[in-house]
Amino acid sequence: MPEPGLEVLGQRPGNWQVLLSPKALKSIQSMGRSGNFGPVEKKLRDLASGSWSYCLAGTEKQRKRLQVPLATTQCNSQILILWQIDVAFDDTTQAESQVVKVWEIGTKTEILQPIDRIIILQKSYSIEHVTRCRRRPLDDAEKKSIPTLFTGCQDTAEPGATVEALDIRTVDREVLEMANRFYTLTEPMFRSVLAHDLLGEFPFNLSGDETRIILHFDTSSLILGRSGTGKTTCLVFKLLAKYAAGSAVIQERLPRQLFLTRSNELASKLKDYINRLMRTLAASSADESEQQERELSLPDVEDDEDQCDTIFELQDGSFPLVYTFDQFLELLENTIRNVDQEGFPTTDNDGDVQESERSDPSEDGHPSWHPSGKADASRFVDFQSFKLDYWPKFPATLAAKLPVELAFAEILGVIKGSLSSCETLKPLSRNEYLQLSSRLAPAFTLETEKTRVYDIFEKYQALKLHRRESDGVDRVVKAIRAMRENQRLKDYLGASFDEIYIDEVQDLRCLEIELLLSMVNDPRAFHFAGDTAQTISQDSHFRFQDIKALFYEHFATEASLTNQPGLARPRLFMLAKNYRSHQGTLGLASLVMEMLWDGFPDTVDKLEPEVGQIHGPIPVFFLGCSAQMLASSDTGFADRPKQTLDFGAEQAIIVRDPDTKAQLQAELGDKALVLTILQSKGMEFEDVFLWNFFTDSPCPGGWRCLKTKPEHLDAKRHAGMCSELKHFYVAITRARIRLSIIESDGSLAAQVANILDQNASSPLVEVTKSSDPDFLRELISLRSVSYDVGRWSDRGQELMQRKQHEDAVICFRRAKDERGETHATACIAEENGRRQASLGHTGLARSHFRTAADKFVELDLAADAVRNLERMEEFEEAAELWSRKKKYGKAAPFYEKAGLFKHATDCYHAVSNYDKAADALRRGNLADQLVAYVAENQQHLSSNCFRRHSRFCIVLLKQEKLLPISFVLAIKLLGTPDEQESAFISYGMREQLRNLYIEQRNVKKLFLLHFKAGELAEALKALDNAAYPDSDDSLVQVVQRAYDYFFAGAIVCGKDSDHDISDIVRRPPSGPAEVVIQRISEWITTHRIAAWGRKSLMSEEFERIEDGLVKNFLELHLLLNRALVEDVEQLREVPFQALQAALNMAKYLSSSAESCQNPLALLLTGVLKIEHKATHFVLLSWSPLRAAASKVRTDEYPRVATQWLLERIASVILTLDTKTIPELVEKLVKSYDIYEGKDTIKLVKITAGYHYFEGMLQKLGVQTLSLESILSTIHRSRNPTQARSTDGTAEDYDESHIQAACKIQRFWRHVYPRVRQERNLMKTPQGRLIVQFRTICKQYSVSEDMRDLLTLKGFELHERHRIQSVAAETIQQRAVDLACTLPQDQFETVNEVVDRVHDIMHTLDNIAADISVDRLQELAREELTDVRIIFRTVDDVLQKAERDIPEVRKLLKTVK
């Protein structure tokens, strides 16, 4: 970035600096609008280049009176330029230089008018100044004039040295305007005029002192100067110079500058002024559209709707940022709240702010929340609130005779916000405050006063806490603490601002300066301007040395590290030239400041004496004047109407305190404006009457001690003189023209007048006593000689802005401004209401508020009316008022407070604040309207808002708390298709999930959806004309299984089947694997022949079916069908292969550890396995187990199926044995070689000896019959053809019978007791789990250590996993139930519980597979160490879950 220079504020068009008077500037702007500026522009450029053509101006008599010649340059036949050579500071050469000063541009008549005024002004020129102006300029090679440079000239002169001939009493206002500021002619000025820019603003011509201040950027700056010396001007142009220098570098980011002041009015004016200056300087060309943009009114700094809510929202285009300190503090507070709740943006390497991605609530468990961004200003305690709401509540013994203004200042500025509080951020203790030096706290010097003030402070703190309010210091402390505790926040703020400019810094407290210094780490970035003589504001105790101390503390380390000690000490600049006051007043003011410095050097900064541009009347003491004399209108002026002798709007009577004001105002009535010194601070009047300042002085001895040298004043003994001198200085500097000091008792005032004149080279005051013959006449002659209604109205508006409403009423009455008077009385009514409310008089307070509200409505001041309605809690009326004004964004919150949430939503929607509109419906529990609104405005809602509300709507949908008409809309709130799918699955919304898959044409997922629900017909229809990849083996297997169960169901149900296989057969899926086609063909054949009954098993078509699942299904299905079996007359009618298949199935089910997962067994019983490796089963509609499994968990369906098959096999055998038991035994014996004699034993063992099966065995007689009876029964029942076996003799056959019978008896005597014990174990899930683990160990012959590990540790882990899973599910359900009962603003607090439980359950699900039976069966074949590692990992996870679940349960209890 280039070094800032004043050339960046606009390039001059030539070597000569051309200065335009305000009147000349207005003339060229007018010519630009009329299109006559072309010739004038050319001549102005000629003047700037030194190419002059001119004639002398004025008459011969005028030319003789001129000390510096005036010239005219002809632009065209009508327009001339009136100018002269003058001397001014040139910022380019940094020296005094000749300049061209243009007085007027216009017609011949117009340019002759100001000549006489210029003659008056030139009388104030010094001889040296005239000599330099008249020196002939040099010529360059082109014969153009070159300005002469001068050295050794002071920019300011001694007081009275150069302005004696110019007296404010002898010149008019236009002369004063001509004597003040001039504007430098620049290229931007030409462009602005040519563009017809009505809002163009241009830089002043600056003095040498001002230029040096503006161009100093090596360190921070402290600019000291009294009121009217140009401090604010220096700050503004300093800001613009730096900004313009940054704008000159294209690739460099523009400086982010912050300009702060206390006054709302000043901030508004400065924002407007800076924006106009910047726009004028930046304009290179202007077309019609740009002109239209220029003519738009600039946003008012007080309009909240035009301000950013947080610093995050600030863009480069937002700068320079002009705020009051309170507005900036609110911005900072909103930012800190955002940081606490949402996280905040970070900065990249280039310093650009980039917003961090906000977390999805479903991911991190912390729902995002959009704050309103606006702090509640009604909860802040300012002086007005302190005076109206707090002060009346303090005991009279404490508050009596204590000025409320000074008490408030003492509390905030000394006790809470002094330099000593910057480190601790705590108020002073009582002892610390009482021991504080009177120089540091001069407002209250007596210990009794300090004790009362501290008592008030303690009561104020307690009351403020009770009212849940905070004052300015509380807010600053909170902000400082936030930055100290959050380095990331501090770094972000440091990247958000490059420079801070503070005007009227004396109005800030030390803590506030500490806050600003903490924000920016650059020791060159701070520029302060202020006046310690003005530090009697209502809440400030300021000293520049406090700034220096704080500054050094912050930047001493950096200054030392960089070896630049100056960085820790801001450069001090002083301004002495006063542009608003004359020397007659400034002489007395300078003397008072010298006394203040000599007597109390710690309370004020030493400055050079102020110098005025012109001379004026010295202050006059009127001694011995009563209030009646001041109010009298009997003067003997016969030539003046009576009303002209009243006080005017530019006149004010200033008194010491409110009591004196009340007495004098009662005497004067509405004749004059009476203000206290504190009330008058910041105001200016042409004439000021200071009433009884010395008569009522509490320190008469201190004034008398000023007879000696001020440095001999005993500051401790006369500590009150510090405040007295400051008050006197403020009163003096309120006057622009005349100051009259009127005293009813002249004894002390006369002594003071003598003291003031004793060391002065010329009189500083004049004394008039009541004994003088013309005393009254002279006194009354000071009153206004005109009655300007407009000025009275303007003065009333100024007082309204300062909240001095009683005084404003007087002004409006004098102006006959009924609207203004009504406004002021309405404000007074509001203040009275607040005062009565603080005293607990609710009825009276409400009456005052109603009066105020009605008056504000009458005046069409909605904001003021609403404020009073809000105090009365008439929220609906306030909302309706804003609605009638079409201020829907302001109406909405009041509708919410009134409980009219639908109205609030409509208002938010009208201003496109869609997030708040949805929030209002949620807070009003308007569930159906919320669903409809979120669905219709999804594209307008922020992502976080949409996510929050859509998730809540889904909960309502799940709990069936929505009307049917809202159901469809709620589905739209599920976000992306993936999110919709996930939510539908989580909440079991199959129909919506089905429709989603249909819309997406996702055949695979649609098929699986129906398949997992057991809806096989729908699943297979979903595959219609849809191809699926042959390479997807898992899908091929699932499709094949679907066909298996579909056809099986069709066969089982027979004619009663609702399975329409015709569509399935006619429209098979395209592109299936070959195995599926083959299987479909087999099923079609099987389905056709199944109708033949048991004869189908003997058909040729059955024989042609390949051995496998389909063939075995038909065999067993027909054999296990009771209706078919009961028709059998003889056992031989049953095909032996069918009976053999049944026995094979019985053997498999009784012997295999995986028997429960047998595909044929599951198919026969209608138990559909959903996933290949999972334990999720579905019971189909045609399953024979539906009655038996109604109260069984789904993972136990295979066990029930096995039990049912074994029972059915046994039942079929018994049914076939109705004719003869021996025939059945014979069958068993005949197949003994095949089944190794174990079929019956295993059959009983695996079924755990259930009672009904025991009964079947008892029917066989194996317990009661002896071996002999069994054998004899067999022999009797056997016919000759069966006497011998096909492969042995009769004896062998009998021996086989004996062996079989022995095994059966051995089972009942020795094995059955153990089987019964195992049966009891199988009654519980834990017992069945142990049996499974034992079976695994036995199957793989594992070692003893492995067996113990599996059966003991494995069982323990399973049990712990089950217990934690049940606990987590319970907590989750309770949290969801609780969420639906909470209001919306608390609904988010339950999310943390839900999300944490979700994480726990997800973790438990992950380890479930590691300890499943299938997994342990695989691990049993591996090394022992592998199992131990897995178990150790599972154990760690379970331990964490066992710790987390109690914490979550406790958190849930806290939420409830």
Coordinates of C-alpha atoms in Angstrom, one line a residue, residues 289-676:
S289 CA -28.1 4.7 -13.5
E290 CA -25.2 5.7 -11.3
Q291 CA -26.8 9.1 -10.9
Q292 CA -30.1 7.5 -9.8
E293 CA -28.1 5.5 -7.2
R294 CA -26.4 8.7 -6.0
E295 CA -29.7 10.4 -5.4
L296 CA -30.9 7.6 -3.1
S297 CA -30.9 8.7 0.5
L298 CA -28.2 7.1 2.5
P299 CA -29.2 4.7 5.3
D300 CA -29.5 6.2 8.6
V301 CA -27.1 5.0 11.2
E302 CA -29.9 4.5 13.7
D303 CA -32.0 2.3 11.5
D304 CA -31.6 -1.2 12.9
E305 CA -32.8 -2.8 9.8
D306 CA -29.8 -1.4 7.8
Q307 CA -27.2 -2.7 10.2
C308 CA -25.5 -6.0 10.3
D309 CA -26.4 -8.3 13.2
T310 CA -23.0 -9.7 13.7
I311 CA -19.4 -9.1 12.7
F312 CA -19.6 -12.2 10.6
E313 CA -22.0 -10.4 8.2
L314 CA -19.6 -7.5 7.6
Q315 CA -18.2 -7.5 4.1
D316 CA -15.4 -5.3 2.6
G317 CA -18.2 -3.1 1.2
S318 CA -19.5 -2.5 4.7
F319 CA -16.4 -0.3 5.5
P320 CA -15.7 2.3 6.6
L321 CA -18.1 1.4 9.4
V322 CA -19.5 4.4 11.3
Y323 CA -21.2 3.4 14.5
T324 CA -22.0 4.8 17.9
F325 CA -20.1 2.9 20.6
D326 CA -23.4 1.4 21.8
Q327 CA -24.3 0.2 18.3
F328 CA -20.8 -1.4 18.0
L329 CA -21.1 -3.0 21.4
E330 CA -24.4 -4.6 20.3
L331 CA -22.8 -5.9 17.2
L332 CA -20.0 -7.4 19.2
E333 CA -22.5 -9.0 21.7
N334 CA -24.4 -10.6 18.9
T335 CA -21.2 -11.9 17.5
I336 CA -20.2 -13.4 20.8
R337 CA -23.6 -15.1 21.2
N338 CA -23.2 -16.6 17.7
V339 CA -19.8 -17.9 18.7
D340 CA -21.2 -19.6 21.8
Q341 CA -24.0 -21.3 19.9
E342 CA -22.9 -21.9 16.3
G343 CA -19.1 -21.7 16.0
F344 CA -17.8 -18.9 13.8
P345 CA -16.0 -18.1 10.6
T346 CA -12.2 -18.4 10.3
T347 CA -9.8 -16.3 8.2
D348 CA -7.7 -17.6 5.4
N349 CA -4.1 -16.6 4.7
D350 CA -5.2 -13.5 2.9
G351 CA -7.3 -12.3 5.8
D352 CA -10.6 -12.9 4.0
V353 CA -13.4 -14.1 6.2
Q354 CA -14.7 -17.5 5.2
E355 CA -17.6 -19.0 7.1
S356 CA -17.0 -22.5 8.5
E357 CA -19.4 -25.2 7.5
R358 CA -22.1 -25.7 10.0
S359 CA -22.4 -29.1 11.4
D360 CA -25.4 -31.3 10.6
P361 CA -27.3 -32.0 13.8
S362 CA -27.6 -35.6 12.8
E363 CA -23.8 -35.8 12.6
D364 CA -22.4 -34.0 15.6
G365 CA -25.4 -34.1 17.9
H366 CA -25.5 -30.4 18.4
P367 CA -28.4 -28.7 16.6
S368 CA -27.6 -25.4 14.9
W369 CA -29.5 -22.4 16.2
H370 CA -29.9 -19.0 14.4
P371 CA -30.1 -16.3 17.0
S372 CA -32.2 -13.3 16.4
G373 CA -29.1 -11.3 16.3
K374 CA -30.7 -8.4 18.1
A375 CA -30.1 -7.6 21.8
D376 CA -33.0 -6.4 23.8
A377 CA -32.2 -2.7 24.3
S378 CA -34.9 -2.4 27.0
R379 CA -32.7 -4.5 29.3
F380 CA -29.8 -2.1 29.2
V381 CA -29.4 0.5 31.8
D382 CA -28.4 4.0 30.5
F383 CA -28.6 7.3 32.3
Q384 CA -32.3 7.7 31.4
S385 CA -33.2 4.3 32.8
F386 CA -31.1 4.9 35.9
K387 CA -32.8 8.2 36.5
L388 CA -36.3 7.0 35.9
D389 CA -36.3 3.3 37.0
Y390 CA -33.6 3.1 39.7
W391 CA -33.1 6.5 41.3
P392 CA -36.6 6.8 42.8
K393 CA -36.2 3.4 44.5
F394 CA -33.1 4.5 46.5
P395 CA -33.7 5.7 50.1
A396 CA -34.0 9.5 50.3
T397 CA -31.3 9.5 53.0
L398 CA -28.8 8.3 50.4
A399 CA -30.0 10.2 47.3
A400 CA -30.7 13.5 48.9
K401 CA -28.6 16.4 47.4
L402 CA -26.6 14.0 45.3
P403 CA -26.8 14.9 41.6
V404 CA -28.1 11.9 39.8
E405 CA -25.9 12.6 36.8
L406 CA -22.7 12.6 38.9
A407 CA -23.8 9.6 40.9
F408 CA -24.3 7.6 37.8
A409 CA -21.0 8.8 36.4
E410 CA -19.2 7.9 39.6
I411 CA -20.7 4.3 39.6
L412 CA -19.9 3.5 36.0
G413 CA -16.8 5.6 35.5
V414 CA -14.9 5.2 38.8
I415 CA -16.3 2.3 40.8
K416 CA -16.9 -0.1 37.9
G417 CA -15.1 1.2 34.9
S418 CA -11.8 2.8 36.1
L419 CA -8.3 2.0 35.0
S420 CA -7.9 -0.3 38.0
S421 CA -10.8 -2.5 36.8
C422 CA -9.2 -3.2 33.4
E423 CA -7.1 -6.1 34.7
T424 CA -9.5 -7.7 37.3
L425 CA -12.8 -6.8 35.5
K426 CA -14.3 -6.2 38.9
P427 CA -15.6 -3.1 40.6
L428 CA -13.6 -1.3 43.3
S429 CA -14.2 -2.5 46.8
R430 CA -15.6 -0.1 49.4
N431 CA -12.1 0.5 50.9
E432 CA -10.5 0.9 47.5
Y433 CA -13.1 3.5 46.5
L434 CA -12.9 5.4 49.8
Q435 CA -9.2 5.6 49.6
L436 CA -9.2 6.8 46.0
S437 CA -7.5 10.1 45.5
S438 CA -9.7 13.1 44.8
R439 CA -7.7 13.8 41.7
L440 CA -8.8 10.5 40.3
A441 CA -12.4 10.9 41.4
P442 CA -13.0 14.6 41.9
A443 CA -16.8 14.5 41.7
F444 CA -17.3 13.5 45.3
T445 CA -14.5 14.5 47.7
L446 CA -16.0 14.1 51.1
E447 CA -15.9 10.6 52.7
T448 CA -19.5 10.9 53.7
E449 CA -20.5 11.5 50.1
K450 CA -18.4 8.6 48.9
T451 CA -20.0 6.3 51.5
R452 CA -23.4 7.2 50.3
V453 CA -22.4 6.8 46.7
Y454 CA -21.1 3.3 47.4
D455 CA -24.2 2.4 49.3
I456 CA -26.2 3.5 46.2
F457 CA -23.9 1.4 44.1
E458 CA -24.5 -1.7 46.1
K459 CA -28.3 -1.2 46.0
Y460 CA -28.1 -0.5 42.3
Q461 CA -26.2 -3.7 41.6
A462 CA -28.7 -5.8 43.6
L463 CA -31.7 -4.1 41.9
K464 CA -30.1 -4.5 38.5
L465 CA -29.6 -8.2 39.1
H466 CA -33.2 -8.6 40.2
R467 CA -34.4 -6.8 37.1
R468 CA -32.1 -9.0 34.9
E469 CA -30.6 -5.9 33.3
S470 CA -27.1 -4.8 32.5
D471 CA -25.4 -1.5 32.1
G472 CA -22.7 -0.4 29.8
V473 CA -19.8 -1.6 32.0
D474 CA -21.4 -5.0 32.4
R475 CA -21.7 -5.4 28.7
V476 CA -18.1 -4.3 28.1
V477 CA -16.8 -6.6 30.8
K478 CA -18.6 -9.6 29.3
A479 CA -17.1 -8.8 25.9
I480 CA -13.6 -8.5 27.3
R481 CA -13.9 -11.7 29.2
A482 CA -15.2 -13.5 26.1
M483 CA -12.1 -12.4 24.2
R484 CA -9.7 -13.3 27.0
E485 CA -11.2 -16.7 27.3
N486 CA -11.6 -17.4 23.6
Q487 CA -8.4 -16.8 21.6
R488 CA -10.1 -17.8 18.4
L489 CA -12.7 -15.1 18.9
K490 CA -9.9 -12.6 19.6
D491 CA -8.0 -13.6 16.5
Y492 CA -11.1 -13.3 14.4
L493 CA -11.9 -9.8 15.6
G494 CA -8.3 -8.9 15.0
A495 CA -8.7 -10.0 11.4
S496 CA -12.1 -8.2 11.0
F497 CA -10.8 -4.6 11.7
D498 CA -7.6 -2.9 10.6
E499 CA -8.1 0.5 12.2
I500 CA -10.2 2.1 14.8
Y501 CA -11.0 5.8 15.0
I502 CA -12.6 7.2 18.1
D503 CA -14.1 10.7 18.3
E504 CA -14.9 12.4 21.6
V505 CA -12.9 9.8 23.3
Q506 CA -13.3 11.6 26.6
D507 CA -16.8 10.2 26.7
L508 CA -15.5 6.6 26.9
R509 CA -14.6 4.8 30.0
C510 CA -11.3 3.1 30.6
L511 CA -12.9 -0.4 30.3
E512 CA -14.3 0.6 26.9
I513 CA -10.9 1.7 25.7
E514 CA -9.5 -1.6 27.0
L515 CA -12.0 -3.5 24.9
L516 CA -11.0 -1.6 21.7
L517 CA -7.3 -2.1 22.4
S518 CA -7.9 -5.8 22.9
M519 CA -9.5 -6.2 19.5
V520 CA -6.8 -5.1 17.2
N521 CA -3.2 -6.1 17.7
D522 CA -1.6 -3.4 15.5
P523 CA -0.1 -0.6 17.6
R524 CA -0.5 1.8 14.6
A525 CA -4.3 1.2 14.2
F526 CA -5.8 3.5 16.8
H527 CA -6.6 7.2 16.4
F528 CA -8.2 9.0 19.3
A529 CA -9.6 12.6 19.4
G530 CA -11.0 14.3 22.4
D531 CA -10.9 17.0 25.0
T532 CA -10.5 16.3 28.7
A533 CA -12.0 19.7 29.5
Q534 CA -15.4 18.2 28.4
T535 CA -15.2 15.2 30.8
I536 CA -18.3 16.1 32.8
S537 CA -20.6 13.9 30.8
Q538 CA -23.1 11.8 32.6
D539 CA -21.0 8.6 32.7
S540 CA -17.4 9.4 32.0
H541 CA -14.2 10.0 34.1
F542 CA -11.6 10.3 31.4
R543 CA -7.9 11.2 31.3
F544 CA -5.6 11.0 28.4
Q545 CA -2.9 9.6 30.6
D546 CA -5.2 6.5 31.2
I547 CA -5.1 5.9 27.5
K548 CA -1.4 6.1 27.4
A549 CA -1.1 3.7 30.3
L550 CA -3.4 1.2 28.7
F551 CA -1.7 1.6 25.3
Y552 CA 1.7 1.0 26.8
E553 CA 0.5 -2.1 28.6
H554 CA -0.9 -3.6 25.4
F555 CA 2.0 -2.8 23.0
A556 CA 5.1 -2.4 25.1
T557 CA 6.2 -6.0 24.3
E558 CA 5.8 -5.6 20.5
A559 CA 7.6 -2.3 20.6
S560 CA 10.5 -3.8 22.4
L561 CA 10.7 -6.9 20.1
T562 CA 10.6 -4.7 17.0
N563 CA 13.0 -2.1 18.5
Q564 CA 10.4 0.6 17.8
P565 CA 9.7 2.2 21.2
G566 CA 7.4 4.7 19.6
L567 CA 4.8 2.0 18.9
A568 CA 4.0 1.8 22.6
R569 CA 3.4 5.6 22.9
P570 CA 0.8 7.1 20.6
R571 CA 1.8 10.4 19.0
L572 CA 0.2 13.4 20.7
F573 CA -1.1 16.2 18.5
M574 CA -2.7 19.4 19.7
L575 CA -5.0 21.7 17.9
A576 CA -5.4 25.3 19.0
K577 CA -7.2 27.1 16.2
N578 CA -10.9 27.4 16.9
Y579 CA -13.3 27.7 14.0
R580 CA -16.5 28.2 15.9
S581 CA -15.7 30.7 18.7
H582 CA -14.2 34.2 18.7
Q583 CA -11.3 35.4 20.6
G584 CA -13.3 37.3 23.2
T585 CA -14.7 34.1 24.6
L586 CA -11.7 31.9 23.9
G587 CA -9.4 34.2 25.9
L588 CA -11.4 33.6 29.1
A589 CA -11.8 29.9 28.3
S590 CA -8.0 29.5 27.9
L591 CA -7.4 31.2 31.2
V592 CA -9.8 28.9 33.0
M593 CA -8.0 25.9 31.4
E594 CA -4.7 27.2 32.5
M595 CA -6.0 27.5 36.1
L596 CA -7.3 23.9 35.8
W597 CA -4.0 22.7 34.6
D598 CA -2.0 24.5 37.3
G599 CA -4.2 23.4 40.1
F600 CA -5.2 19.9 39.0
P601 CA -2.7 18.7 36.4
D602 CA -3.9 15.1 36.6
T603 CA -7.4 15.9 35.5
V604 CA -6.8 17.7 32.2
D605 CA -4.2 17.8 29.4
K606 CA -2.0 20.8 28.9
L607 CA -2.7 22.5 25.6
E608 CA -1.7 25.7 23.8
P609 CA -4.1 28.6 24.2
E610 CA -7.0 28.5 21.8
V611 CA -6.9 31.0 18.9
G612 CA -10.0 32.3 17.2
Q613 CA -10.5 33.3 13.7
I614 CA -12.1 36.6 14.6
H615 CA -12.4 38.9 17.6
G616 CA -15.6 39.4 19.6
P617 CA -17.1 40.8 22.8
I618 CA -15.6 39.8 26.0
P619 CA -17.8 38.2 28.7
V620 CA -19.8 40.7 30.9
F621 CA -20.5 40.3 34.6
F622 CA -23.9 41.6 35.6
L623 CA -23.8 41.9 39.4
G624 CA -26.8 42.4 41.7
C625 CA -29.4 41.2 39.3
S626 CA -32.5 39.5 40.6
A627 CA -34.7 37.0 38.9
Q628 CA -37.4 39.5 38.6
M629 CA -35.1 41.9 36.8
L630 CA -34.1 39.2 34.4
A631 CA -37.7 38.5 33.7
S632 CA -38.8 42.1 33.3
S633 CA -39.9 43.5 30.0
D634 CA -40.2 47.1 31.1
T635 CA -37.2 48.6 29.5
G636 CA -38.4 51.9 28.1
F637 CA -37.6 50.9 24.6
A638 CA -40.5 52.6 22.9
D639 CA -39.2 51.7 19.4
R640 CA -39.4 47.9 19.9
P641 CA -42.5 45.7 20.2
K642 CA -42.8 43.9 23.5
Q643 CA -42.5 40.4 22.0
T644 CA -39.1 41.2 20.4
L645 CA -37.6 41.6 23.9
D646 CA -38.2 38.0 24.8
F647 CA -35.2 35.6 24.8
G648 CA -34.6 34.0 21.4
A649 CA -34.0 30.4 20.3
E650 CA -30.2 31.1 20.1
Q651 CA -30.1 32.3 23.7
A652 CA -30.0 30.2 26.8
I653 CA -29.8 30.7 30.5
I654 CA -27.4 28.2 32.1
V655 CA -27.7 27.4 35.8
R656 CA -25.7 25.3 38.2
D657 CA -28.3 22.6 39.3
P658 CA -31.9 21.4 38.7
D659 CA -33.2 23.1 41.8
T660 CA -32.0 26.5 40.6
K661 CA -33.4 25.7 37.1
A662 CA -36.8 24.9 38.6
Q663 CA -37.0 28.2 40.5
L664 CA -35.8 30.4 37.7
Q665 CA -38.0 28.6 35.1
A666 CA -41.0 29.3 37.4
E667 CA -40.1 33.0 37.4
L668 CA -39.5 33.3 33.7
G669 CA -42.2 30.9 32.5
D670 CA -41.8 30.2 28.7
K671 CA -39.9 33.4 28.1
A672 CA -36.5 31.7 28.0
L673 CA -34.8 28.4 27.8
V674 CA -33.1 27.4 31.1
L675 CA -30.6 24.6 31.2
T676 CA -28.2 23.2 33.8

